[in-house]
Every structure is written in C-alpha cells, then in structure tokens.
Short mmCIF file of C-alpha atoms in Angstrom, two decimals:
data_model
loop_
_atom_site.label_atom_id
_atom_site.label_comp_id
_atom_site.label_asym_id
_atom_site.label_seq_id
_atom_site.Cartn_x
_atom_site.Cartn_y
_atom_site.Cartn_z
CA UNK A 23 45.72 -77.14 37.86
CA UNK A 24 42.62 -77.87 39.96
CA UNK A 25 40.67 -78.92 36.83
CA UNK A 26 43.54 -81.17 35.94
CA UNK A 27 43.55 -82.98 39.24
CA UNK A 28 39.70 -83.43 39.01
CA UNK A 29 40.37 -84.88 35.53
CA UNK A 30 42.81 -87.33 37.06
CA UNK A 31 45.76 -86.30 34.75
CA UNK A 32 48.37 -85.56 37.27
CA UNK A 33 48.32 -88.80 39.23
CA UNK A 34 46.60 -92.07 39.17
CA UNK A 35 43.48 -92.86 37.15
CA UNK A 36 40.34 -91.27 38.64
CA UNK A 37 38.80 -94.34 39.60
CA UNK A 38 41.95 -95.54 41.26
CA UNK A 39 42.27 -98.91 39.14
CA UNK A 40 45.73 -100.14 37.85
CA UNK A 41 46.27 -98.98 34.26
CA UNK A 42 48.26 -100.47 31.42
CA UNK A 43 50.92 -97.81 31.97
CA UNK A 44 51.97 -99.19 35.48
CA UNK A 45 55.63 -100.30 35.21
CA UNK A 46 56.04 -98.41 31.93
CA UNK A 47 59.67 -97.25 33.02
CA UNK A 48 60.86 -100.70 32.62
CA UNK A 49 59.26 -101.22 29.23
CA UNK A 50 61.76 -102.64 26.81
CA UNK A 51 60.30 -100.79 23.83
CA UNK A 52 61.45 -97.61 25.53
CA UNK A 53 64.97 -98.48 25.49
CA UNK A 54 67.13 -96.01 23.44
CA UNK A 55 64.28 -93.57 22.89
CA UNK A 56 64.47 -89.89 23.72
CA UNK A 57 62.12 -88.51 26.32
CA UNK A 58 60.00 -86.98 23.61
CA UNK A 59 59.80 -90.18 21.69
CA UNK A 60 58.77 -92.24 24.82
CA UNK A 61 56.05 -89.66 25.49
CA UNK A 62 54.86 -89.91 21.84
CA UNK A 63 54.86 -93.76 22.07
CA UNK A 64 52.56 -93.58 25.16
CA UNK A 65 50.23 -91.36 23.34
CA UNK A 66 50.26 -93.62 20.30
CA UNK A 67 49.27 -96.59 22.74
CA UNK A 68 46.48 -94.62 24.36
CA UNK A 69 44.88 -93.57 20.88
CA UNK A 70 45.31 -97.20 19.75
CA UNK A 71 43.48 -98.41 22.91
CA UNK A 72 40.54 -96.19 21.85
CA UNK A 73 40.12 -98.00 18.57
CA UNK A 74 37.76 -96.23 16.07
CA UNK A 75 35.54 -94.47 18.59
CA UNK A 76 33.09 -91.72 17.98
CA UNK A 77 35.66 -89.09 18.05
CA UNK A 78 37.90 -90.89 15.44
CA UNK A 79 35.04 -91.26 12.99
CA UNK A 80 34.03 -87.71 13.25
CA UNK A 81 37.56 -86.68 12.48
CA UNK A 82 37.72 -89.05 9.66
CA UNK A 83 34.61 -87.66 7.87
CA UNK A 84 35.27 -83.92 8.81
CA UNK A 85 38.82 -84.44 7.18
CA UNK A 86 37.11 -86.27 4.23
CA UNK A 87 35.09 -83.22 3.80
CA UNK A 88 38.32 -81.20 3.17
CA UNK A 89 39.27 -83.76 0.63
CA UNK A 90 35.99 -83.22 -1.07
CA UNK A 91 36.44 -79.39 -0.94
CA UNK A 92 39.72 -79.92 -2.83
CA UNK A 93 38.27 -81.40 -5.97
CA UNK A 94 35.15 -79.56 -5.61
CA UNK A 95 36.82 -76.34 -6.68
CA UNK A 96 39.48 -78.08 -8.91
CA UNK A 97 36.68 -79.34 -10.93
CA UNK A 98 34.59 -76.25 -10.75
CA UNK A 99 37.02 -73.97 -12.60
CA UNK A 100 37.02 -76.31 -15.54
CA UNK A 101 33.32 -76.44 -15.55
CA UNK A 102 32.85 -72.67 -15.59
CA UNK A 103 35.73 -71.69 -17.93
CA UNK A 104 33.76 -71.98 -21.25
CA UNK A 105 30.84 -69.82 -19.82
CA UNK A 106 33.46 -67.32 -18.33
CA UNK A 107 35.33 -67.06 -21.48
CA UNK A 108 32.14 -66.50 -23.54
CA UNK A 109 30.81 -63.83 -21.21
CA UNK A 110 34.16 -61.93 -20.70
CA UNK A 111 35.55 -62.33 -23.82
CA UNK A 112 39.17 -63.47 -23.18
CA UNK A 113 41.14 -65.79 -25.37
CA UNK A 114 41.64 -69.50 -25.16
CA UNK A 115 45.38 -68.77 -24.12
CA UNK A 116 44.16 -66.50 -21.34
CA UNK A 117 41.99 -69.44 -20.11
CA UNK A 118 45.11 -71.11 -18.92
CA UNK A 119 45.71 -68.14 -16.50
CA UNK A 120 42.73 -69.21 -14.45
CA UNK A 121 44.12 -72.64 -13.80
CA UNK A 122 47.49 -71.38 -13.32
CA UNK A 123 46.33 -68.93 -10.66
CA UNK A 124 44.48 -71.66 -8.85
CA UNK A 125 47.49 -74.00 -9.00
CA UNK A 126 49.78 -71.28 -7.80
CA UNK A 127 47.37 -70.79 -4.78
CA UNK A 128 47.25 -74.54 -4.21
CA UNK A 129 51.17 -74.53 -4.16
CA UNK A 130 51.65 -71.45 -1.81
CA UNK A 131 48.83 -72.83 0.56
CA UNK A 132 50.34 -76.31 0.76
CA UNK A 133 53.80 -74.71 1.54
CA UNK A 134 52.72 -72.04 3.93
CA UNK A 135 50.22 -74.00 5.90
CA UNK A 136 52.34 -77.07 5.91
CA UNK A 137 54.82 -74.95 8.00
CA UNK A 138 52.26 -73.07 10.01
CA UNK A 139 50.49 -76.27 11.13
CA UNK A 140 53.54 -77.01 13.15
CA UNK A 141 53.90 -73.56 14.66
CA UNK A 142 50.22 -72.31 15.33
CA UNK A 143 48.83 -75.93 15.71
CA UNK A 144 46.43 -78.11 14.06
CA UNK A 145 43.26 -76.58 15.56
CA UNK A 146 43.61 -73.17 13.97
CA UNK A 147 44.80 -74.35 10.67
CA UNK A 148 42.04 -77.05 10.43
CA UNK A 149 39.31 -74.18 10.51
CA UNK A 150 41.14 -71.20 8.86
CA UNK A 151 42.00 -73.10 5.66
CA UNK A 152 38.17 -73.97 5.10
CA UNK A 153 37.11 -70.48 6.24
CA UNK A 154 39.53 -68.73 3.71
CA UNK A 155 38.26 -71.15 0.83
CA UNK A 156 34.62 -70.51 1.68
CA UNK A 157 34.77 -66.79 1.95
CA UNK A 158 36.68 -66.21 -1.38
CA UNK A 159 34.72 -68.93 -2.90
CA UNK A 160 31.40 -67.18 -2.26
CA UNK A 161 32.88 -63.99 -3.65
CA UNK A 162 33.89 -65.88 -6.94
CA UNK A 163 30.45 -65.30 -8.35
CA UNK A 164 30.37 -61.56 -7.97
CA UNK A 165 33.07 -60.19 -10.35
CA UNK A 166 32.55 -59.27 -13.95
CA UNK A 167 36.22 -58.77 -15.00
CA UNK A 168 38.94 -61.09 -15.73
CA UNK A 169 41.63 -59.87 -13.26
CA UNK A 170 39.27 -59.90 -10.24
CA UNK A 171 38.59 -63.73 -11.16
CA UNK A 172 42.22 -64.42 -11.26
CA UNK A 173 42.87 -62.86 -7.82
CA UNK A 174 39.91 -64.60 -6.28
CA UNK A 175 40.88 -67.95 -7.68
CA UNK A 176 44.41 -67.80 -6.31
CA UNK A 177 43.03 -67.25 -2.78
CA UNK A 178 40.61 -69.98 -3.06
CA UNK A 179 43.52 -72.32 -4.03
CA UNK A 180 45.50 -70.85 -0.97
CA UNK A 181 42.74 -72.14 1.43
CA UNK A 182 42.11 -75.34 -0.40
CA UNK A 183 45.97 -76.11 -0.97
CA UNK A 184 46.47 -75.69 2.79
CA UNK A 185 43.59 -77.84 3.80
CA UNK A 186 44.79 -81.20 2.28
CA UNK A 187 48.14 -81.67 4.24
CA UNK A 188 46.43 -80.66 7.37
CA UNK A 189 43.66 -83.10 6.87
CA UNK A 190 46.05 -85.86 6.09
CA UNK A 191 48.17 -85.07 9.18
CA UNK A 192 45.18 -84.88 11.64
CA UNK A 193 43.72 -88.23 10.41
CA UNK A 194 46.88 -90.05 10.83
CA UNK A 195 47.60 -88.52 14.13
CA UNK A 196 44.21 -89.65 15.63
CA UNK A 197 43.65 -92.96 13.75
CA UNK A 198 44.62 -96.12 15.62
CA UNK A 199 47.58 -97.86 14.06
CA UNK A 200 45.33 -100.89 13.06
CA UNK A 201 43.10 -98.48 11.20
CA UNK A 202 45.74 -96.61 9.18
CA UNK A 203 44.36 -98.11 5.97
CA UNK A 204 41.41 -95.63 6.21
CA UNK A 205 43.74 -92.89 4.96
CA UNK A 206 43.64 -94.32 1.54
CA UNK A 207 39.82 -94.44 1.81
CA UNK A 208 39.85 -90.77 2.59
CA UNK A 209 40.40 -90.23 -1.01
CA UNK A 210 36.87 -91.47 -1.77
CA UNK A 211 35.72 -87.88 -0.84
CA UNK A 212 37.65 -86.43 -3.68
CA UNK A 213 35.52 -88.04 -6.49
CA UNK A 214 32.47 -87.35 -4.46
CA UNK A 215 33.48 -83.61 -4.65
CA UNK A 216 33.85 -83.87 -8.24
CA UNK A 217 30.40 -85.49 -8.66
CA UNK A 218 28.81 -82.76 -6.42
CA UNK A 219 30.44 -80.02 -8.44
CA UNK A 220 29.45 -81.61 -11.81
CA UNK A 221 25.83 -82.38 -10.53
CA UNK A 222 25.33 -78.57 -9.48
CA UNK A 223 26.97 -77.50 -12.63
CA UNK A 224 24.56 -79.80 -14.81
CA UNK A 225 21.61 -78.11 -13.00
CA UNK A 226 22.69 -74.58 -13.36
CA UNK A 227 25.22 -73.84 -16.20
CA UNK A 228 23.37 -75.02 -19.29
CA UNK A 229 20.06 -73.68 -18.03
CA UNK A 230 21.21 -70.22 -17.34
CA UNK A 231 23.67 -69.86 -20.14
CA UNK A 232 23.72 -67.16 -22.86
CA UNK A 233 21.18 -68.01 -25.56
CA UNK A 234 20.48 -71.71 -25.97
CA UNK A 235 23.13 -73.52 -24.01
CA UNK A 236 25.55 -70.84 -25.02
CA UNK A 237 24.45 -70.67 -28.64
CA UNK A 238 22.78 -67.87 -30.57
CA UNK A 239 19.89 -68.22 -33.03
CA UNK A 240 22.31 -69.31 -35.89
CA UNK A 241 23.71 -72.18 -33.86
CA UNK A 242 27.13 -70.37 -33.25
CA UNK A 243 28.32 -69.38 -29.65
CA UNK A 244 27.26 -65.86 -28.72
CA UNK A 245 30.19 -63.45 -28.33
CA UNK A 246 31.04 -61.25 -25.20
CA UNK A 247 29.33 -57.87 -25.39
CA UNK A 248 32.69 -56.25 -25.52
CA UNK A 249 33.41 -57.87 -28.81
CA UNK A 250 30.22 -56.88 -30.63
CA UNK A 251 28.59 -53.67 -31.81
CA UNK A 252 26.03 -51.95 -29.62
CA UNK A 253 22.52 -53.53 -30.12
CA UNK A 254 23.81 -56.89 -31.47
CA UNK A 255 22.86 -60.17 -29.57
CA UNK A 256 25.68 -60.80 -27.01
CA UNK A 257 26.53 -62.77 -23.89
CA UNK A 258 26.15 -60.56 -20.82
CA UNK A 259 26.03 -61.07 -16.99
CA UNK A 260 22.10 -61.18 -16.77
CA UNK A 261 21.90 -63.99 -19.29
CA UNK A 262 24.79 -66.04 -18.05
CA UNK A 263 24.16 -66.46 -14.29
CA UNK A 264 24.67 -70.26 -14.40
CA UNK A 265 28.23 -70.38 -13.58
CA UNK A 266 27.84 -67.70 -10.77
CA UNK A 267 25.09 -69.96 -9.04
CA UNK A 268 27.56 -72.78 -9.22
CA UNK A 269 30.22 -70.78 -7.38
CA UNK A 270 27.77 -69.48 -4.93
CA UNK A 271 26.71 -72.99 -4.23
CA UNK A 272 30.10 -74.39 -3.70
CA UNK A 273 30.89 -71.47 -1.41
CA UNK A 274 27.83 -72.21 0.66
CA UNK A 275 28.92 -75.80 0.82
CA UNK A 276 32.41 -74.90 2.02
CA UNK A 277 30.89 -72.61 4.50
CA UNK A 278 28.77 -75.29 6.00
CA UNK A 279 31.81 -77.67 6.30
CA UNK A 280 33.47 -74.73 8.36
CA UNK A 281 30.37 -74.55 10.48
CA UNK A 282 30.37 -78.19 11.05
CA UNK A 283 34.17 -77.96 12.02
CA UNK A 284 34.16 -74.80 14.06
CA UNK A 285 30.62 -74.95 15.67
CA UNK A 286 29.10 -78.40 15.67
CA UNK A 287 32.21 -80.42 16.39
CA UNK A 288 34.92 -78.89 18.66
CA UNK A 289 38.19 -80.33 17.42
CA UNK A 290 40.75 -81.10 20.23
CA UNK A 291 44.24 -80.03 19.50
CA UNK A 292 46.56 -82.95 18.54
CA UNK A 293 48.30 -84.40 21.49
CA UNK A 294 51.39 -85.13 19.46
CA UNK A 295 51.69 -81.49 18.40
CA UNK A 296 51.15 -80.33 22.11
CA UNK A 297 53.95 -82.83 23.21
CA UNK A 298 56.25 -81.33 20.34
CA UNK A 299 55.55 -77.84 21.83
CA UNK A 300 56.43 -79.03 25.37
CA UNK A 301 52.73 -78.60 26.50
CA UNK A 302 52.56 -82.15 28.29
CA UNK A 303 49.74 -81.36 30.56
CA UNK A 304 47.46 -80.13 27.88
CA UNK A 305 48.39 -83.18 25.77
CA UNK A 306 47.18 -85.43 28.59
CA UNK A 307 44.08 -83.39 29.02
CA UNK A 308 43.03 -83.77 25.45
CA UNK A 309 43.58 -87.59 25.72
CA UNK A 310 41.13 -87.45 28.70
CA UNK A 311 38.69 -85.31 26.85
CA UNK A 312 38.81 -87.75 23.73
CA UNK A 313 38.53 -90.73 26.06
CA UNK A 314 35.41 -89.12 27.88
CA UNK A 315 33.80 -88.39 24.30
CA UNK A 316 34.30 -92.07 23.33
CA UNK A 317 32.79 -93.36 26.65
CA UNK A 318 35.88 -94.89 28.10
CA UNK A 319 38.68 -94.11 30.57
CA UNK A 320 42.24 -92.85 29.96
CA UNK A 321 44.91 -94.39 32.07
CA UNK A 322 47.55 -91.96 30.86
CA UNK A 323 48.63 -89.26 33.49
CA UNK A 324 51.37 -86.82 34.25
CA UNK A 325 52.66 -89.14 36.77
CA UNK A 326 53.45 -91.72 34.01
CA UNK A 327 55.25 -88.96 31.99
CA UNK A 328 57.07 -87.85 35.22
CA UNK A 329 58.34 -91.34 35.72
CA UNK A 330 60.21 -91.47 32.31
CA UNK A 331 63.92 -90.56 31.97
CA UNK A 332 64.88 -86.88 32.51
CA UNK A 333 65.15 -85.09 29.15
CA UNK A 334 68.72 -83.82 29.65
CA UNK A 335 69.99 -87.36 29.56
CA UNK A 336 67.99 -88.44 26.67
CA UNK A 337 68.03 -85.81 23.99
CA UNK A 338 69.33 -87.74 20.81
CA UNK A 339 67.34 -89.41 18.23
CA UNK A 340 67.43 -93.19 18.49
CA UNK A 341 68.01 -93.40 14.77
CA UNK A 342 70.47 -90.61 14.16
CA UNK A 343 72.04 -89.74 17.50
CA UNK A 344 71.06 -86.14 16.74
CA UNK A 345 68.52 -84.02 18.57
CA UNK A 346 64.93 -83.92 17.49
CA UNK A 347 64.81 -80.20 16.41
CA UNK A 348 62.88 -78.14 18.86
CA UNK A 349 61.02 -81.11 20.39
CA UNK A 350 59.78 -80.94 24.14
CA UNK A 351 59.95 -78.34 26.74
CA UNK A 352 62.62 -76.21 24.92
CA UNK A 353 59.82 -74.85 22.92
CA UNK A 354 57.69 -73.41 25.58
CA UNK A 355 59.00 -69.93 25.48
CA UNK A 356 60.18 -69.79 21.86
CA UNK A 357 59.26 -66.93 19.73
CA UNK A 358 57.54 -67.31 16.39
CA UNK A 359 60.62 -66.54 14.44
CA UNK A 360 62.67 -69.30 16.29
CA UNK A 361 59.86 -71.80 15.69
CA UNK A 362 59.67 -70.89 12.12
CA UNK A 363 63.43 -71.31 11.72
CA UNK A 364 63.22 -74.75 13.31
CA UNK A 365 60.55 -75.93 10.93
CA UNK A 366 62.54 -74.64 8.01
CA UNK A 367 65.62 -76.50 9.12
CA UNK A 368 63.46 -79.87 9.55
CA UNK A 369 63.09 -79.93 5.70
CA UNK A 370 66.55 -80.99 5.69
CA UNK A 371 65.40 -84.32 7.09
CA UNK A 372 63.86 -85.19 3.73
CA UNK A 373 67.42 -85.37 2.29
CA UNK A 374 69.27 -86.72 5.56
CA UNK A 375 70.75 -89.56 3.46
CA UNK A 376 70.79 -91.08 0.11
CA UNK A 377 67.90 -93.43 0.74
CA UNK A 378 65.65 -90.60 2.08
CA UNK A 379 66.60 -88.27 -0.67
CA UNK A 380 65.71 -90.83 -3.31
CA UNK A 381 62.28 -91.51 -1.76
CA UNK A 382 61.53 -87.75 -1.28
CA UNK A 383 62.50 -87.11 -5.13
CA UNK A 384 60.46 -90.19 -6.28
CA UNK A 385 57.36 -89.16 -4.28
CA UNK A 386 57.66 -85.59 -5.68
CA UNK A 387 57.88 -86.84 -9.31
CA UNK A 388 55.00 -89.13 -8.86
CA UNK A 389 52.74 -86.42 -7.53
CA UNK A 390 53.80 -84.21 -10.35
CA UNK A 391 52.93 -86.72 -12.87
CA UNK A 392 49.63 -87.50 -11.14
CA UNK A 393 48.56 -83.88 -11.09
CA UNK A 394 49.22 -83.49 -14.68
CA UNK A 395 46.66 -86.17 -15.15
CA UNK A 396 44.28 -84.47 -12.80
CA UNK A 397 44.66 -81.24 -14.88
CA UNK A 398 43.53 -83.14 -17.98
CA UNK A 399 40.77 -85.06 -16.37
CA UNK A 400 39.47 -82.04 -14.24
CA UNK A 401 40.40 -78.67 -15.24
CA UNK A 402 40.73 -79.24 -19.02
CA UNK A 403 38.37 -82.10 -19.79
CA UNK A 404 35.19 -80.09 -19.63
CA UNK A 405 36.35 -77.64 -22.35
CA UNK A 406 37.69 -80.63 -24.40
CA UNK A 407 34.64 -82.62 -24.22
CA UNK A 408 32.38 -79.66 -24.76
CA UNK A 409 34.34 -78.95 -28.04
CA UNK A 410 34.18 -82.62 -29.14
CA UNK A 411 30.61 -83.03 -28.41
CA UNK A 412 29.66 -80.00 -30.41
CA UNK A 413 31.48 -81.38 -33.36
CA UNK A 414 29.21 -84.40 -33.14
CA UNK A 415 26.11 -82.42 -32.24
CA UNK A 416 25.80 -83.38 -28.63
CA UNK A 417 24.04 -80.58 -26.59
CA UNK A 418 25.71 -78.61 -23.80
CA UNK A 419 23.01 -80.07 -21.28
CA UNK A 420 24.08 -83.73 -22.29
CA UNK A 421 27.67 -82.79 -21.99
CA UNK A 422 27.24 -81.69 -18.46
CA UNK A 423 25.11 -84.69 -17.75
CA UNK A 424 28.01 -86.81 -19.02
CA UNK A 425 30.42 -85.22 -16.49
CA UNK A 426 28.36 -86.67 -13.66
CA UNK A 427 28.36 -90.17 -15.23
CA UNK A 428 32.00 -90.11 -15.84
CA UNK A 429 33.19 -88.84 -12.42
CA UNK A 430 30.88 -91.01 -10.28
CA UNK A 431 33.06 -93.98 -11.50
CA UNK A 432 35.96 -92.55 -9.55
CA UNK A 433 34.21 -93.72 -6.24
CA UNK A 434 34.62 -97.50 -6.92
CA UNK A 435 38.13 -96.60 -8.22
CA UNK A 436 39.23 -95.34 -4.77
CA UNK A 437 37.58 -98.30 -3.16
CA UNK A 438 39.68 -100.68 -5.31
CA UNK A 439 42.94 -98.81 -4.53
CA UNK A 440 42.36 -98.85 -0.95
CA UNK A 441 41.88 -102.52 -1.09
CA UNK A 442 45.11 -102.97 -2.58
CA UNK A 443 46.58 -102.20 0.93
CA UNK A 444 45.88 -105.88 1.92
CA UNK A 445 46.38 -107.71 -1.29
CA UNK A 446 49.35 -109.98 -1.09
CA UNK A 447 51.88 -110.11 -3.97
CA UNK A 448 50.19 -107.40 -5.89
CA UNK A 449 49.88 -104.77 -3.29
CA UNK A 450 50.06 -101.00 -3.62
CA UNK A 451 53.19 -100.80 -5.81
CA UNK A 452 51.89 -102.96 -8.58
CA UNK A 453 48.44 -101.43 -8.14
CA UNK A 454 50.04 -98.12 -8.84
CA UNK A 455 51.91 -99.32 -11.88
CA UNK A 456 48.98 -100.92 -13.42
CA UNK A 457 46.55 -98.09 -12.78
CA UNK A 458 48.91 -95.41 -14.07
CA UNK A 459 49.51 -97.47 -17.39
CA UNK A 460 45.89 -97.79 -17.92
CA UNK A 461 45.29 -94.14 -17.05
CA UNK A 462 47.84 -93.20 -19.68
CA UNK A 463 46.41 -95.61 -22.30
CA UNK A 464 42.93 -94.07 -21.87
CA UNK A 465 44.17 -90.64 -22.50
CA UNK A 466 45.76 -91.75 -25.91
CA UNK A 467 42.45 -93.32 -26.81
CA UNK A 468 40.45 -90.24 -25.90
CA UNK A 469 42.58 -88.19 -28.26
CA UNK A 470 42.12 -90.64 -31.27
CA UNK A 471 38.23 -91.44 -31.02
CA UNK A 472 35.25 -89.14 -31.03
CA UNK A 473 31.81 -90.64 -30.39
CA UNK A 474 29.48 -89.86 -27.64
CA UNK A 475 29.75 -93.30 -26.18
CA UNK A 476 33.58 -93.38 -26.36
CA UNK A 477 34.03 -90.05 -24.84
CA UNK A 478 32.05 -91.29 -21.82
CA UNK A 479 33.49 -94.75 -21.62
CA UNK A 480 37.10 -93.79 -22.18
CA UNK A 481 36.97 -91.08 -19.63
CA UNK A 482 35.26 -93.40 -17.12
CA UNK A 483 38.23 -95.61 -17.57
CA UNK A 484 40.74 -92.81 -17.27
CA UNK A 485 39.07 -91.49 -14.02
CA UNK A 486 38.52 -94.96 -12.46
CA UNK A 487 42.24 -95.72 -12.81
CA UNK A 488 43.40 -92.28 -11.73
CA UNK A 489 41.28 -92.60 -8.41
CA UNK A 490 42.73 -96.04 -7.99
CA UNK A 491 46.25 -94.71 -8.47
CA UNK A 492 45.64 -91.85 -5.83
CA UNK A 493 44.31 -94.12 -3.25
CA UNK A 494 47.15 -96.61 -3.68
CA UNK A 495 49.62 -93.89 -3.52
CA UNK A 496 48.15 -92.60 -0.30
CA UNK A 497 48.39 -96.08 1.33
CA UNK A 498 51.90 -96.58 0.30
CA UNK A 499 52.92 -93.45 2.41
CA UNK A 500 51.93 -95.45 5.39
CA UNK A 501 54.77 -97.84 4.77
CA UNK A 502 57.28 -95.20 4.09
CA UNK A 503 56.84 -93.57 7.68
CA UNK A 504 56.52 -97.20 9.39
CA UNK A 505 59.93 -97.20 11.20
CA UNK A 506 59.52 -93.67 12.58
CA UNK A 507 56.01 -94.32 13.79
CA UNK A 508 57.22 -97.34 15.81
CA UNK A 509 59.53 -95.08 17.69
CA UNK A 510 56.76 -92.54 18.29
CA UNK A 511 58.05 -90.08 15.76
CA UNK A 512 55.29 -89.24 13.19
CA UNK A 513 55.29 -85.45 12.75
CA UNK A 514 54.17 -83.83 9.63
CA UNK A 515 57.05 -82.17 7.65
#
C-alpha cells in the first residue's frame, strides 16, 4: 500500500494540483450508470487525455506484429505444400488436410483464448499465444512424416488463432477514442506478413528444391522416394530443404516478436480488465505507470473512485436494467470455474435482442465468406499458380517471385480501406460492397485466363480489394460498439 501512496493513486494527485476529476460525482454523464460503468468511463477519459503517447504507439506496433504472424503462417502453408507433397508423396486430396488442420487450430485458438483472455488477463494471453506459435513453428521444419506435420500445423494455428482477437482487444482498450480508426490500419501488417513469407520462400524454396526447381532431368516433377524403386532418382529430405528453411525462418521471426513483447517491452495489464475483476487499485496503478511512460501526470486516483456511488445501489446496466455479469468486486474471490461460467453466459449477449442477433449473424457470415476468399488467395493460390505457370512454361523461381509482386499490393489496399472510415456518403459499408464485388470478379477472371501477365495482374486486383475489404470491415466494427463504448462498457466477448 505504501507504493500506492507514493504513486499518488490513493488520494490527490502527487503534485497537489487540481485534476480534471474534481467534481466528477456531479458529472451529468454519470447519471444512470452502474458503478463499474462509471469507473470504466473515467478510465476511458484518462487514456483519451494521453493521446497517442509512446506507450500507445508501442502497443499498436506490437499488436500489428501479431497480425503479421497471422498471415505469415496462413500464407506459408500454401507456399510449402507443393514441396511437402513432392517429398512425402501424399495425394492432392490429402493436401487439404494440412489446411484443415491449420484452420481447426485457428478456430480452437480463437474460441479458447477469446474466453481465457477475460479470465487470466490480457498480459498472459498477449505473450503465451505468440510463444506457442513460435515454438511449434520452429518445430515445423523437423518432421519427415505426414501425421507429425498435421499435428504441428494444428498447434501453430492454435497459437496464431488466439493471438488475433487478443491483439484487437488490447489495441482498442488502449487507443484514445479519436484514434480508433487505427484499428483498421492495423490490418496493414497482414499483407506485410504475406510479403515477408513469400519473399523468404522465393529465396529458399526454388533454390533448395528437389532437382531443378522440383523437376527431374526429363522435365517432370520428381516423385517421393517412397513411390519409386530403390536407386531411382527421387525427392528426399536432403535435396528438399527449402521449405524447412522457410519454416525455421518464420519460427525465428515469431520468437523475436515474443522476445519484443515479453522482454524488451513490458506490457501493462489492461486497466479495464482489472476493473472488471474488481482490482481497482491495480487498474489505477497501471494508469499511473502508463502516464509516467508517456511523460505526463495521471489525475485519476482511488479517492475519485471512492467518491462514486456505492456498488450495491448501482448494479444494473443502464441499457438493459440487468446486472453486468461478474463485473466489479464480486469477482475478487471467484474460482476459475465460476469465472469460466460467467464468460460463457456472456455469449448470450450476442443474441440479447433481435437487432443484436441479426448483427451477430451478419458479421459471422461476412467473415466466413471473407475467409473463403483468403483460402483461395493465400492457402490455395500458390499451388494453383504453380500448376498454371508450368502449363505456360514459367519457372518455379519466377512463380515464387510473382507471389511477392502480387501480395505487396495488399498494403495500399489496406490503406484505402482504412481511409474509407472518413469518406462521406461512401464510407465503410459501400467500400465493403464495392471491394467484395471486385474481389469476386477477379476470381472469375483468374479461372478463365492463363497468361503470366494476367496471372499477376488479376491476382493483384484480387488481393488489393480483399485487403481493402478487411480494413473496411475492421473499421465498421467501431460503429457497432459505439453506444456501449459511450457508457464505458467495451469488453471483448
């Protein structure tokens, strides 16, 4: 408690000067709010007063690296699948299991960590998800059998899948409200991840592939050693190290991101999460730590919280009249099981009324269709483009070079999508309509035309509009949560 007194969080500001929280009890904006909502509103105001300080920019870039890791691996499995299939000798039908394994891991990770982040806290989840992805990612280059690769792929997906919702939550909880549009710009790290993966693959996979870019002396792809007689030329591990070098490189990048998050920059637990768990003193201490990091003072103290209405007389939600499940001091002594039950019950809020249920279902459908496009442009495109280019005698090395050219155009696509946040009349909704229509049109064109120039140009068009769609979709979510944010309730579900 002595440390809290020294920091000035129990009483008046350390310098004794008046703060913006003097007289907060009579603030008309507090009327009708629960005690938890009032405290959350004050936390929002404090973070807004910081603006985009040094701490906020570091959070933005570290969460952006999480986005980068997401598509780093989503792209990587498509880039290595042809070399994997050639070395291990599994069928084209079995190739789908690799992508299914990764996607199953993504789904499980998003669901499990989406719940755990509100139980164990942002700090642990922020670091553990990247650590899991980095360890299993490094192991991806070691196995020489199909089943081991499927297992490792699923665990990589589990770490990566849990990281994205956590990064989104953390970014929103620390950004000032007048900088919330940066959430859409966070998507720019995804095409950067794709370009990084494609660039590394371009350097390793064609150069260290079986035979001449995977081809034998007769110009036909070499078969796996398990599929030919002893002594015949085949594709073995020693002559096919390119895809392994790629996976080792991506695992090392992931481990570096973990090092930056865990060692170089010490992430402060989210003050809104701490409030939700009834740890008010720690929440205020975090705000003071952030203010010190940003070179400014924090006027919010425990005395300000103590002056607010007693919790027992203000337990209902201003919007529904029902309690906010588990919010506040009631959770201080709750068991893990009871916290888990509370989080699962909170999912009912997604279907609290017809309007909310409609919005939830539409968002789910939108992201489902979006990910189908991602699967074609990311996971499946490398194999499709490799087959199409071989038919027109474009080398494997040139094909991997073309991946870099195609995906680098996703960066301006995100920037255009983020800019739609402030465009009158058109805005995010029409931006999503136009970009999704052009994205679909480009996929039809790609299936009908086969020249090297068209394969590059049409896929540039597809990935540009897909990236624009994702950025517009992320910014649209800001409006969907506007009312609750105004009342201080902006917890991740």
